[in-house]
Amino acid sequence: MSVARVTEIIASSQDSFEDATRKGVKRASKTLKNVTGAWVKDQRVIVKNGKVAEYRVVLKVTFILK
């Protein structure tokens, strides 16, 4: 039997939501061992001067505990 844990992180990108998601999972995998999945809980943008300046995602990252 395995036990999993879910943690929430926020990641950002100047390019896209997809890029922010990739960066978030990559960074989480450096700290958390046995990452098995992630889902996007929320998406937001930061607007400056009437233009999208940054894409942000709130991720729920799942990893297996040893």
Tab-separated table of C-alpha atoms in Angstrom:
chain	number	residue	atom	x	y	z
A	1	MET	CA	0.000	0.000	0.000
A	2	SER	CA	1.285	3.473	-0.782
A	3	VAL	CA	0.400	6.787	0.777
A	4	ALA	CA	0.297	9.977	-1.278
A	5	ARG	CA	0.387	13.597	-0.289
A	6	VAL	CA	-0.836	16.662	-2.176
A	7	THR	CA	0.787	20.067	-1.869
A	8	GLU	CA	-0.209	23.358	-3.465
A	9	ILE	CA	2.244	25.587	-5.324
A	10	ILE	CA	2.026	28.704	-7.480
A	11	ALA	CA	4.100	29.035	-10.646
A	12	SER	CA	4.373	31.819	-13.191
A	13	SER	CA	5.534	32.477	-16.733
A	14	GLN	CA	5.670	35.431	-19.079
A	15	ASP	CA	4.757	33.153	-22.008
A	16	SER	CA	1.672	31.028	-21.213
A	17	PHE	CA	-0.316	29.010	-18.690
A	18	GLU	CA	1.180	25.854	-20.192
A	19	ASP	CA	4.717	27.148	-19.650
A	20	ALA	CA	3.879	28.131	-16.065
A	21	THR	CA	2.561	24.605	-15.450
A	22	ARG	CA	5.708	23.006	-16.878
A	23	LYS	CA	7.945	25.262	-14.780
A	24	GLY	CA	5.947	24.520	-11.633
A	25	VAL	CA	6.116	20.742	-12.082
A	26	LYS	CA	9.822	20.869	-12.932
A	27	ARG	CA	10.623	22.945	-9.848
A	28	ALA	CA	8.431	20.828	-7.547
A	29	SER	CA	10.192	17.683	-8.786
A	30	LYS	CA	13.536	19.073	-7.620
A	31	THR	CA	12.324	19.286	-4.014
A	32	LEU	CA	9.615	16.626	-3.788
A	33	LYS	CA	10.496	12.993	-4.468
A	34	ASN	CA	8.173	10.595	-6.318
A	35	VAL	CA	5.971	13.245	-7.980
A	36	THR	CA	3.233	11.340	-9.811
A	37	GLY	CA	0.928	14.069	-11.057
A	38	ALA	CA	-0.421	17.588	-10.840
A	39	TRP	CA	-3.611	19.412	-11.675
A	40	VAL	CA	-4.289	23.065	-12.281
A	41	LYS	CA	-6.555	24.399	-9.553
A	42	ASP	CA	-6.648	28.002	-10.761
A	43	GLN	CA	-5.302	30.305	-13.471
A	44	ARG	CA	-4.703	34.044	-13.247
A	45	VAL	CA	-3.021	36.756	-15.243
A	46	ILE	CA	-1.202	39.876	-14.147
A	47	VAL	CA	-2.071	42.867	-16.330
A	48	LYS	CA	0.212	45.864	-16.777
A	49	ASN	CA	-0.604	48.797	-19.047
A	50	GLY	CA	-3.590	46.941	-20.469
A	51	LYS	CA	-1.549	43.893	-21.528
A	52	VAL	CA	-0.978	40.462	-20.008
A	53	ALA	CA	2.408	40.620	-18.302
A	54	GLU	CA	2.423	37.288	-16.486
A	55	TYR	CA	0.497	34.007	-16.405
A	56	ARG	CA	0.072	32.287	-13.037
A	57	VAL	CA	-1.186	28.825	-12.168
A	58	VAL	CA	-2.047	27.303	-8.815
A	59	LEU	CA	-1.049	23.637	-8.953
A	60	LYS	CA	-1.947	20.708	-6.725
A	61	VAL	CA	1.089	18.396	-6.915
A	62	THR	CA	0.760	14.744	-5.859
A	63	PHE	CA	3.722	12.729	-4.627
A	64	ILE	CA	4.123	9.294	-3.019
A	65	LEU	CA	5.539	9.080	0.506
A	66	LYS	CA	8.148	6.418	1.244
